């Protein structure tokens, strides 16, 4: 009997360890069935079986994710994610990594999913599964507010153009760089890219319209070029074929917060 008990105890602790590991990786295995409490030891009050998912995001991509004046990490993506987590009863372990690093973390299984103003592209669909689109976007060219010389892509010949690694803006710049004869300067984050343009090293950058328009509205000394390239909507992503359960929760929660007005409330709080 004693032997049996200790075997149960070991099995119990193993189950807990495995349970924790499953939590950490957000794997789709169902929760382990409840174990009997050990003799003379009260089981702790259940804290619920809320799963914690590691969600990767970008560092600076206002109004989607950024640090506000009080040092809080906020934004449309963050608020949407938290509202969905609350609606669907899961916990979020946010990993603020930067865009390219987030892409890699998800692919490598170090994060369960990502939300980072990530455009749903055909190419990415080969490596990621996306949620329903939650925000429309497009790529635009921005130049320094004081620079009148750059009016079109033709004016980029022989000049430097700032881009952010791994992004749609980068891919677009790359696709036209030989045609228009410019050189690309690559940054890890959007702020570095903007700065390169404002100090005059690069004459232009390619960025998502909702992000650069917000920046300019907040006082970023840049000006938009008229040409808006066709862009792709943003989606929440998981690694292809993995975390289908998390993706489902995201979609279900998104539908709910759209219906109950929370989604619009969040968007308005940043864009109005
Ligand atoms: N929407 C762009 C993309 O998916 C940029 C995202 C970002 O910089 N966070 O490539």
PDB file of C-alpha atoms and ligand atoms in Angstrom:
ATOM      1  CA  UNK A   1       0.000   0.000   0.000  1.00  0.00           C
ATOM      2  CA  UNK A   2       2.798   2.336   0.964  1.00  0.00           C
ATOM      3  CA  UNK A   3       4.607   1.414  -2.231  1.00  0.00           C
ATOM      4  CA  UNK A   4       1.503   2.048  -4.246  1.00  0.00           C
ATOM      5  CA  UNK A   5       1.129   5.485  -2.688  1.00  0.00           C
ATOM      6  CA  UNK A   6       4.625   6.589  -3.493  1.00  0.00           C
ATOM      7  CA  UNK A   7       4.231   5.388  -7.051  1.00  0.00           C
ATOM      8  CA  UNK A   8       1.083   7.480  -7.231  1.00  0.00           C
ATOM      9  CA  UNK A   9       3.003  10.445  -5.858  1.00  0.00           C
ATOM     10  CA  UNK A  10       5.700  10.080  -8.476  1.00  0.00           C
ATOM     11  CA  UNK A  11       3.104   9.662 -11.173  1.00  0.00           C
ATOM     12  CA  UNK A  12       1.354  12.742  -9.844  1.00  0.00           C
ATOM     13  CA  UNK A  13       4.464  14.885  -9.876  1.00  0.00           C
ATOM     14  CA  UNK A  14       5.377  13.613 -13.325  1.00  0.00           C
ATOM     15  CA  UNK A  15       1.913  14.495 -14.526  1.00  0.00           C
ATOM     16  CA  UNK A  16       2.333  17.963 -13.059  1.00  0.00           C
ATOM     17  CA  UNK A  17       5.675  18.457 -14.738  1.00  0.00           C
ATOM     18  CA  UNK A  18       4.248  17.252 -18.020  1.00  0.00           C
ATOM     19  CA  UNK A  19       1.225  19.426 -17.490  1.00  0.00           C
ATOM     20  CA  UNK A  20       3.447  22.438 -16.982  1.00  0.00           C
ATOM     21  CA  UNK A  21       5.483  21.601 -20.058  1.00  0.00           C
ATOM     22  CA  UNK A  22       2.281  21.293 -22.046  1.00  0.00           C
ATOM     23  CA  UNK A  23       1.241  24.683 -20.688  1.00  0.00           C
ATOM     24  CA  UNK A  24       4.500  26.289 -21.663  1.00  0.00           C
ATOM     25  CA  UNK A  25       4.406  25.009 -25.198  1.00  0.00           C
ATOM     26  CA  UNK A  26       0.685  25.556 -25.451  1.00  0.00           C
ATOM     27  CA  UNK A  27       0.394  22.121 -27.008  1.00  0.00           C
ATOM     28  CA  UNK A  28      -3.016  21.024 -28.092  1.00  0.00           C
ATOM     29  CA  UNK A  29      -3.201  18.029 -25.729  1.00  0.00           C
ATOM     30  CA  UNK A  30      -6.260  18.087 -23.519  1.00  0.00           C
ATOM     31  CA  UNK A  31      -5.749  18.757 -19.827  1.00  0.00           C
ATOM     32  CA  UNK A  32      -4.771  15.775 -17.706  1.00  0.00           C
ATOM     33  CA  UNK A  33      -7.638  14.362 -15.689  1.00  0.00           C
ATOM     34  CA  UNK A  34      -7.781  15.465 -12.052  1.00  0.00           C
ATOM     35  CA  UNK A  35      -5.629  13.345  -9.733  1.00  0.00           C
ATOM     36  CA  UNK A  36      -6.728  12.252  -6.298  1.00  0.00           C
ATOM     37  CA  UNK A  37      -5.302  14.276  -3.459  1.00  0.00           C
ATOM     38  CA  UNK A  38      -2.641  12.628  -1.370  1.00  0.00           C
ATOM     39  CA  UNK A  39      -3.515  11.624   2.144  1.00  0.00           C
ATOM     40  CA  UNK A  40      -3.082  14.344   4.740  1.00  0.00           C
ATOM     41  CA  UNK A  41      -2.451  16.991   2.141  1.00  0.00           C
ATOM     42  CA  UNK A  42      -5.157  19.336   0.979  1.00  0.00           C
ATOM     43  CA  UNK A  43      -5.100  20.094  -2.667  1.00  0.00           C
ATOM     44  CA  UNK A  44      -4.673  23.760  -3.403  1.00  0.00           C
ATOM     45  CA  UNK A  45      -7.722  25.639  -4.516  1.00  0.00           C
ATOM     46  CA  UNK A  46      -7.981  25.180  -8.256  1.00  0.00           C
ATOM     47  CA  UNK A  47      -6.759  28.241 -10.082  1.00  0.00           C
ATOM     48  CA  UNK A  48      -8.643  27.130 -13.158  1.00  0.00           C
ATOM     49  CA  UNK A  49      -7.101  25.219 -16.006  1.00  0.00           C
ATOM     50  CA  UNK A  50      -6.277  28.362 -17.982  1.00  0.00           C
ATOM     51  CA  UNK A  51      -3.516  27.640 -20.421  1.00  0.00           C
ATOM     52  CA  UNK A  52      -0.679  30.087 -20.838  1.00  0.00           C
ATOM     53  CA  UNK A  53       0.495  30.773 -24.362  1.00  0.00           C
ATOM     54  CA  UNK A  54       3.731  32.466 -25.309  1.00  0.00           C
ATOM     55  CA  UNK A  55       2.859  35.131 -27.839  1.00  0.00           C
ATOM     56  CA  UNK A  56       5.634  36.969 -29.636  1.00  0.00           C
ATOM     57  CA  UNK A  57       5.369  40.556 -30.823  1.00  0.00           C
ATOM     58  CA  UNK A  58       7.295  43.494 -32.240  1.00  0.00           C
ATOM     59  CA  UNK A  59       9.082  46.118 -30.135  1.00  0.00           C
ATOM     60  CA  UNK A  60       7.913  49.381 -31.695  1.00  0.00           C
ATOM     61  CA  UNK A  61       5.037  49.373 -34.123  1.00  0.00           C
ATOM     62  CA  UNK A  62       2.597  51.995 -32.893  1.00  0.00           C
ATOM     63  CA  UNK A  63      -0.370  52.013 -32.698  1.00  0.00           C
ATOM     64  CA  UNK A  64      -0.240  48.177 -32.720  1.00  0.00           C
ATOM     65  CA  UNK A  65       2.462  47.606 -30.116  1.00  0.00           C
ATOM     66  CA  UNK A  66       4.629  50.177 -28.360  1.00  0.00           C
ATOM     67  CA  UNK A  67       5.655  51.506 -24.993  1.00  0.00           C
ATOM     68  CA  UNK A  68       3.483  54.418 -23.889  1.00  0.00           C
ATOM     69  CA  UNK A  69       4.747  57.457 -21.942  1.00  0.00           C
ATOM     70  CA  UNK A  70       4.297  55.675 -18.628  1.00  0.00           C
ATOM     71  CA  UNK A  71       6.402  52.747 -19.826  1.00  0.00           C
ATOM     72  CA  UNK A  72       3.437  50.395 -20.307  1.00  0.00           C
ATOM     73  CA  UNK A  73       3.536  48.112 -23.314  1.00  0.00           C
ATOM     74  CA  UNK A  74       0.261  48.815 -25.122  1.00  0.00           C
ATOM     75  CA  UNK A  75      -1.358  48.949 -28.556  1.00  0.00           C
ATOM     76  CA  UNK A  76      -4.187  47.650 -30.705  1.00  0.00           C
ATOM     77  CA  UNK A  77      -2.584  44.206 -31.043  1.00  0.00           C
ATOM     78  CA  UNK A  78      -1.899  43.927 -27.328  1.00  0.00           C
ATOM     79  CA  UNK A  79      -5.378  45.047 -26.302  1.00  0.00           C
ATOM     80  CA  UNK A  80      -7.064  42.796 -28.858  1.00  0.00           C
ATOM     81  CA  UNK A  81      -4.968  39.853 -27.713  1.00  0.00           C
ATOM     82  CA  UNK A  82      -5.782  40.481 -24.055  1.00  0.00           C
ATOM     83  CA  UNK A  83      -9.484  40.928 -24.772  1.00  0.00           C
ATOM     84  CA  UNK A  84      -9.517  37.655 -26.718  1.00  0.00           C
ATOM     85  CA  UNK A  85      -7.557  35.867 -23.972  1.00  0.00           C
ATOM     86  CA  UNK A  86     -10.079  37.058 -21.434  1.00  0.00           C
ATOM     87  CA  UNK A  87     -13.002  36.065 -23.628  1.00  0.00           C
ATOM     88  CA  UNK A  88     -11.540  32.601 -24.297  1.00  0.00           C
ATOM     89  CA  UNK A  89     -10.061  32.009 -20.843  1.00  0.00           C
ATOM     90  CA  UNK A  90      -6.370  31.728 -21.580  1.00  0.00           C
ATOM     91  CA  UNK A  91      -3.321  33.517 -20.223  1.00  0.00           C
ATOM     92  CA  UNK A  92      -0.725  35.350 -22.297  1.00  0.00           C
ATOM     93  CA  UNK A  93       3.010  35.353 -21.746  1.00  0.00           C
ATOM     94  CA  UNK A  94       3.964  38.230 -24.058  1.00  0.00           C
ATOM     95  CA  UNK A  95       7.402  38.061 -25.686  1.00  0.00           C
ATOM     96  CA  UNK A  96       8.492  41.440 -27.003  1.00  0.00           C
ATOM     97  CA  UNK A  97      11.114  40.312 -29.501  1.00  0.00           C
ATOM     98  CA  UNK A  98      11.012  42.462 -32.617  1.00  0.00           C
ATOM     99  CA  UNK A  99       9.319  41.489 -35.863  1.00  0.00           C
ATOM    100  CA  UNK A 100      11.897  39.263 -37.492  1.00  0.00           C
ATOM    101  CA  UNK A 101      12.808  37.595 -34.191  1.00  0.00           C
ATOM    102  CA  UNK A 102       9.110  36.927 -33.546  1.00  0.00           C
ATOM    103  CA  UNK A 103       8.757  35.244 -36.948  1.00  0.00           C
ATOM    104  CA  UNK A 104      11.695  33.008 -36.092  1.00  0.00           C
ATOM    105  CA  UNK A 105      10.522  32.252 -32.553  1.00  0.00           C
ATOM    106  CA  UNK A 106       7.172  31.005 -33.850  1.00  0.00           C
ATOM    107  CA  UNK A 107       8.743  28.922 -36.580  1.00  0.00           C
ATOM    108  CA  UNK A 108      11.202  27.402 -34.105  1.00  0.00           C
ATOM    109  CA  UNK A 109       8.418  26.583 -31.652  1.00  0.00           C
ATOM    110  CA  UNK A 110       9.818  28.946 -28.998  1.00  0.00           C
ATOM    111  CA  UNK A 111       6.582  30.919 -29.104  1.00  0.00           C
ATOM    112  CA  UNK A 112       3.080  29.548 -29.623  1.00  0.00           C
ATOM    113  CA  UNK A 113       1.876  32.400 -31.775  1.00  0.00           C
ATOM    114  CA  UNK A 114       2.531  35.975 -32.777  1.00  0.00           C
ATOM    115  CA  UNK A 115       0.634  39.207 -33.143  1.00  0.00           C
ATOM    116  CA  UNK A 116       2.740  41.985 -34.617  1.00  0.00           C
ATOM    117  CA  UNK A 117       0.857  43.806 -37.347  1.00  0.00           C
ATOM    118  CA  UNK A 118       1.786  40.769 -39.398  1.00  0.00           C
ATOM    119  CA  UNK A 119       0.521  40.839 -42.952  1.00  0.00           C
ATOM    120  CA  UNK A 120      -1.169  37.723 -44.269  1.00  0.00           C
ATOM    121  CA  UNK A 121       0.795  36.927 -47.419  1.00  0.00           C
ATOM    122  CA  UNK A 122       0.666  33.921 -49.741  1.00  0.00           C
ATOM    123  CA  UNK A 123       4.358  33.301 -49.166  1.00  0.00           C
ATOM    124  CA  UNK A 124       3.966  33.280 -45.385  1.00  0.00           C
ATOM    125  CA  UNK A 125       1.018  30.913 -45.597  1.00  0.00           C
ATOM    126  CA  UNK A 126       3.521  28.210 -46.491  1.00  0.00           C
ATOM    127  CA  UNK A 127       5.081  28.523 -43.041  1.00  0.00           C
ATOM    128  CA  UNK A 128       2.329  29.946 -40.831  1.00  0.00           C
ATOM    129  CA  UNK A 129      -1.368  29.468 -40.271  1.00  0.00           C
ATOM    130  CA  UNK A 130      -3.222  32.760 -39.949  1.00  0.00           C
ATOM    131  CA  UNK A 131      -6.320  33.840 -38.102  1.00  0.00           C
ATOM    132  CA  UNK A 132      -9.094  35.735 -39.791  1.00  0.00           C
ATOM    133  CA  UNK A 133      -7.776  39.149 -40.858  1.00  0.00           C
ATOM    134  CA  UNK A 134      -8.287  41.744 -38.120  1.00  0.00           C
ATOM    135  CA  UNK A 135      -6.926  44.986 -39.632  1.00  0.00           C
ATOM    136  CA  UNK A 136      -6.421  46.298 -43.185  1.00  0.00           C
ATOM    137  CA  UNK A 137      -3.051  47.632 -44.237  1.00  0.00           C
ATOM    138  CA  UNK A 138      -0.943  48.728 -47.196  1.00  0.00           C
ATOM    139  CA  UNK A 139       2.699  49.594 -47.844  1.00  0.00           C
ATOM    140  CA  UNK A 140       3.671  53.222 -48.481  1.00  0.00           C
ATOM    141  CA  UNK A 141       6.811  55.220 -49.067  1.00  0.00           C
ATOM    142  CA  UNK A 142       7.619  58.001 -46.610  1.00  0.00           C
ATOM    143  CA  UNK A 143      10.269  60.690 -46.984  1.00  0.00           C
ATOM    144  CA  UNK A 144      11.604  63.400 -44.713  1.00  0.00           C
ATOM    145  CA  UNK A 145       9.030  66.182 -44.247  1.00  0.00           C
ATOM    146  CA  UNK A 146      11.626  68.732 -45.344  1.00  0.00           C
ATOM    147  CA  UNK A 147      12.773  66.860 -48.432  1.00  0.00           C
ATOM    148  CA  UNK A 148      11.052  68.072 -51.606  1.00  0.00           C
ATOM    149  CA  UNK A 149      13.371  66.192 -53.968  1.00  0.00           C
ATOM    150  CA  UNK A 150      11.764  62.788 -53.653  1.00  0.00           C
ATOM    151  CA  UNK A 151       8.345  62.772 -55.266  1.00  0.00           C
ATOM    152  CA  UNK A 152       8.290  59.355 -56.900  1.00  0.00           C
ATOM    153  CA  UNK A 153      10.190  56.068 -57.048  1.00  0.00           C
ATOM    154  CA  UNK A 154      12.224  57.455 -59.996  1.00  0.00           C
ATOM    155  CA  UNK A 155      13.763  60.004 -57.620  1.00  0.00           C
ATOM    156  CA  UNK A 156      15.284  57.188 -55.542  1.00  0.00           C
ATOM    157  CA  UNK A 157      17.983  56.430 -58.141  1.00  0.00           C
ATOM    158  CA  UNK A 158      21.444  56.299 -56.557  1.00  0.00           C
ATOM    159  CA  UNK A 159      19.986  56.995 -53.086  1.00  0.00           C
ATOM    160  CA  UNK A 160      19.562  54.995 -49.880  1.00  0.00           C
ATOM    161  CA  UNK A 161      16.223  53.642 -48.718  1.00  0.00           C
ATOM    162  CA  UNK A 162      15.598  52.391 -45.163  1.00  0.00           C
ATOM    163  CA  UNK A 163      13.682  49.159 -44.578  1.00  0.00           C
ATOM    164  CA  UNK A 164      12.912  46.839 -41.688  1.00  0.00           C
ATOM    165  CA  UNK A 165      14.105  43.261 -41.927  1.00  0.00           C
ATOM    166  CA  UNK A 166      11.528  40.561 -42.663  1.00  0.00           C
ATOM    167  CA  UNK A 167       8.663  42.921 -43.463  1.00  0.00           C
ATOM    168  CA  UNK A 168       6.352  43.442 -46.411  1.00  0.00           C
ATOM    169  CA  UNK A 169       7.884  46.904 -46.829  1.00  0.00           C
ATOM    170  CA  UNK A 170      11.292  45.265 -47.162  1.00  0.00           C
ATOM    171  CA  UNK A 171       9.993  42.756 -49.714  1.00  0.00           C
ATOM    172  CA  UNK A 172       8.389  45.543 -51.732  1.00  0.00           C
ATOM    173  CA  UNK A 173      11.535  47.700 -51.709  1.00  0.00           C
ATOM    174  CA  UNK A 174      13.575  44.689 -52.768  1.00  0.00           C
ATOM    175  CA  UNK A 175      11.187  43.995 -55.636  1.00  0.00           C
ATOM    176  CA  UNK A 176      11.690  47.478 -57.163  1.00  0.00           C
ATOM    177  CA  UNK A 177      15.237  48.332 -56.098  1.00  0.00           C
ATOM    178  CA  UNK A 178      16.950  47.240 -59.326  1.00  0.00           C
ATOM    179  CA  UNK A 179      14.345  48.897 -61.483  1.00  0.00           C
ATOM    180  CA  UNK A 180      14.771  52.242 -59.701  1.00  0.00           C
ATOM    181  CA  UNK A 181      18.429  51.844 -58.777  1.00  0.00           C
ATOM    182  CA  UNK A 182      18.484  52.492 -55.028  1.00  0.00           C
ATOM    183  CA  UNK A 183      20.382  50.870 -52.180  1.00  0.00           C
ATOM    184  CA  UNK A 184      18.633  49.353 -49.146  1.00  0.00           C
ATOM    185  CA  UNK A 185      19.670  50.084 -45.553  1.00  0.00           C
ATOM    186  CA  UNK A 186      18.261  47.435 -43.239  1.00  0.00           C
ATOM    187  CA  UNK A 187      17.010  47.971 -39.673  1.00  0.00           C
ATOM    188  CA  UNK A 188      15.642  45.667 -36.979  1.00  0.00           C
ATOM    189  CA  UNK A 189      12.956  48.042 -35.812  1.00  0.00           C
ATOM    190  CA  UNK A 190      10.760  50.787 -37.207  1.00  0.00           C
ATOM    191  CA  UNK A 191      12.210  53.576 -35.052  1.00  0.00           C
ATOM    192  CA  UNK A 192      15.716  52.993 -36.371  1.00  0.00           C
ATOM    193  CA  UNK A 193      14.358  53.097 -39.893  1.00  0.00           C
ATOM    194  CA  UNK A 194      12.487  56.403 -39.347  1.00  0.00           C
ATOM    195  CA  UNK A 195      15.525  57.949 -37.751  1.00  0.00           C
ATOM    196  CA  UNK A 196      17.705  57.073 -40.705  1.00  0.00           C
ATOM    197  CA  UNK A 197      15.325  59.081 -42.871  1.00  0.00           C
ATOM    198  CA  UNK A 198      14.920  62.028 -40.505  1.00  0.00           C
ATOM    199  CA  UNK A 199      18.702  62.443 -40.132  1.00  0.00           C
ATOM    200  CA  UNK A 200      19.018  62.277 -43.925  1.00  0.00           C
ATOM    201  CA  UNK A 201      21.127  59.138 -44.390  1.00  0.00           C
ATOM    202  CA  UNK A 202      18.289  57.416 -46.246  1.00  0.00           C
ATOM    203  CA  UNK A 203      15.947  59.522 -48.366  1.00  0.00           C
ATOM    204  CA  UNK A 204      12.918  57.291 -47.884  1.00  0.00           C
ATOM    205  CA  UNK A 205      11.546  54.261 -46.082  1.00  0.00           C
ATOM    206  CA  UNK A 206       8.825  51.732 -46.815  1.00  0.00           C
ATOM    207  CA  UNK A 207       6.379  51.128 -44.013  1.00  0.00           C
ATOM    208  CA  UNK A 208       2.773  50.074 -43.375  1.00  0.00           C
ATOM    209  CA  UNK A 209       0.316  52.888 -43.943  1.00  0.00           C
ATOM    210  CA  UNK A 210      -1.561  52.685 -40.595  1.00  0.00           C
ATOM    211  CA  UNK A 211       1.739  52.773 -38.706  1.00  0.00           C
ATOM    212  CA  UNK A 212       3.480  55.580 -40.533  1.00  0.00           C
ATOM    213  CA  UNK A 213       0.286  57.658 -40.690  1.00  0.00           C
ATOM    214  CA  UNK A 214      -0.070  57.292 -36.915  1.00  0.00           C
ATOM    215  CA  UNK A 215       3.591  58.246 -36.428  1.00  0.00           C
ATOM    216  CA  UNK A 216       3.213  61.382 -38.546  1.00  0.00           C
ATOM    217  CA  UNK A 217       0.058  62.313 -36.634  1.00  0.00           C
ATOM    218  CA  UNK A 218       2.110  61.933 -33.438  1.00  0.00           C
ATOM    219  CA  UNK A 219       4.744  64.328 -34.756  1.00  0.00           C
ATOM    220  CA  UNK A 220       7.187  62.151 -36.695  1.00  0.00           C
ATOM    221  CA  UNK A 221       8.746  64.589 -39.232  1.00  0.00           C
ATOM    222  CA  UNK A 222       8.000  62.475 -42.291  1.00  0.00           C
ATOM    223  CA  UNK A 223       5.711  62.941 -45.264  1.00  0.00           C
ATOM    224  CA  UNK A 224       3.846  60.280 -47.229  1.00  0.00           C
ATOM    225  CA  UNK A 225       4.215  59.651 -50.885  1.00  0.00           C
ATOM    226  CA  UNK A 226       0.912  59.421 -52.740  1.00  0.00           C
ATOM    227  CA  UNK A 227       1.479  55.932 -54.043  1.00  0.00           C
ATOM    228  CA  UNK A 228      -0.035  53.274 -51.825  1.00  0.00           C
ATOM    229  CA  UNK A 229       0.923  49.769 -52.754  1.00  0.00           C
ATOM    230  CA  UNK A 230      -1.669  47.038 -52.444  1.00  0.00           C
ATOM    231  CA  UNK A 231      -1.217  45.665 -48.973  1.00  0.00           C
ATOM    232  CA  UNK A 232      -2.330  42.682 -46.992  1.00  0.00           C
ATOM    233  CA  UNK A 233      -4.444  42.602 -43.870  1.00  0.00           C
ATOM    234  CA  UNK A 234      -2.983  41.738 -40.503  1.00  0.00           C
ATOM    235  CA  UNK A 235      -3.519  38.363 -38.919  1.00  0.00           C
ATOM    236  CA  UNK A 236      -2.529  36.485 -35.808  1.00  0.00           C
ATOM    237  CA  UNK A 237      -0.183  33.614 -36.724  1.00  0.00           C
ATOM    238  CA  UNK A 238       0.927  30.222 -35.450  1.00  0.00           C
ATOM    239  CA  UNK A 239       3.499  27.901 -36.949  1.00  0.00           C
ATOM    240  CA  UNK A 240       1.987  25.907 -39.812  1.00  0.00           C
ATOM    241  CA  UNK A 241       0.096  22.845 -38.650  1.00  0.00           C
ATOM    242  CA  UNK A 242       0.748  23.648 -34.975  1.00  0.00           C
ATOM    243  CA  UNK A 243      -1.374  25.203 -32.244  1.00  0.00           C
ATOM    244  CA  UNK A 244      -4.640  24.834 -34.121  1.00  0.00           C
ATOM    245  CA  UNK A 245      -6.386  25.084 -30.756  1.00  0.00           C
ATOM    246  CA  UNK A 246      -4.880  28.514 -30.054  1.00  0.00           C
ATOM    247  CA  UNK A 247      -5.766  29.707 -33.543  1.00  0.00           C
ATOM    248  CA  UNK A 248      -9.349  28.575 -33.043  1.00  0.00           C
ATOM    249  CA  UNK A 249      -9.535  30.419 -29.719  1.00  0.00           C
ATOM    250  CA  UNK A 250      -8.179  33.556 -31.362  1.00  0.00           C
ATOM    251  CA  UNK A 251     -10.771  33.384 -34.152  1.00  0.00           C
ATOM    252  CA  UNK A 252     -13.623  32.659 -31.760  1.00  0.00           C
ATOM    253  CA  UNK A 253     -12.567  35.463 -29.430  1.00  0.00           C
ATOM    254  CA  UNK A 254     -12.114  37.863 -32.334  1.00  0.00           C
ATOM    255  CA  UNK A 255     -15.644  37.149 -33.548  1.00  0.00           C
ATOM    256  CA  UNK A 256     -16.954  37.737 -30.024  1.00  0.00           C
ATOM    257  CA  UNK A 257     -15.140  41.021 -29.429  1.00  0.00           C
ATOM    258  CA  UNK A 258     -16.219  42.246 -32.854  1.00  0.00           C
ATOM    259  CA  UNK A 259     -19.793  41.462 -31.977  1.00  0.00           C
ATOM    260  CA  UNK A 260     -19.803  42.953 -28.489  1.00  0.00           C
ATOM    261  CA  UNK A 261     -18.131  46.199 -29.597  1.00  0.00           C
ATOM    262  CA  UNK A 262     -14.858  45.661 -27.713  1.00  0.00           C
ATOM    263  CA  UNK A 263     -12.828  45.427 -30.923  1.00  0.00           C
ATOM    264  CA  UNK A 264     -14.072  48.792 -32.190  1.00  0.00           C
ATOM    265  CA  UNK A 265     -13.608  50.358 -28.778  1.00  0.00           C
ATOM    266  CA  UNK A 266      -9.949  49.277 -28.774  1.00  0.00           C
ATOM    267  CA  UNK A 267      -9.280  50.509 -32.314  1.00  0.00           C
ATOM    268  CA  UNK A 268     -10.999  53.843 -31.600  1.00  0.00           C
ATOM    269  CA  UNK A 269      -9.006  54.348 -28.431  1.00  0.00           C
ATOM    270  CA  UNK A 270      -5.820  54.498 -30.508  1.00  0.00           C
ATOM    271  CA  UNK A 271      -6.973  56.032 -33.749  1.00  0.00           C
ATOM    272  CA  UNK A 272      -9.481  58.708 -32.722  1.00  0.00           C
TER     273      UNK A 272
HETATM  274  N1  LIG B   1       2.937  44.328 -41.814  1.00  0.00           N
HETATM  275  C1  LIG B   1       4.326  44.173 -42.076  1.00  0.00           C
HETATM  276  C2  LIG B   1       4.680  42.740 -42.313  1.00  0.00           C
HETATM  277  O1  LIG B   1       3.970  41.865 -41.941  1.00  0.00           O
HETATM  278  C3  LIG B   1       5.207  44.772 -40.977  1.00  0.00           C
HETATM  279  C4  LIG B   1       4.998  44.179 -39.634  1.00  0.00           C
HETATM  280  C5  LIG B   1       5.906  44.793 -38.587  1.00  0.00           C
HETATM  281  O2  LIG B   1       6.839  45.484 -38.911  1.00  0.00           O
HETATM  282  N2  LIG B   1       5.622  44.532 -37.331  1.00  0.00           N
HETATM  283  O3  LIG B   1       5.677  42.468 -42.874  1.00  0.00           O
END
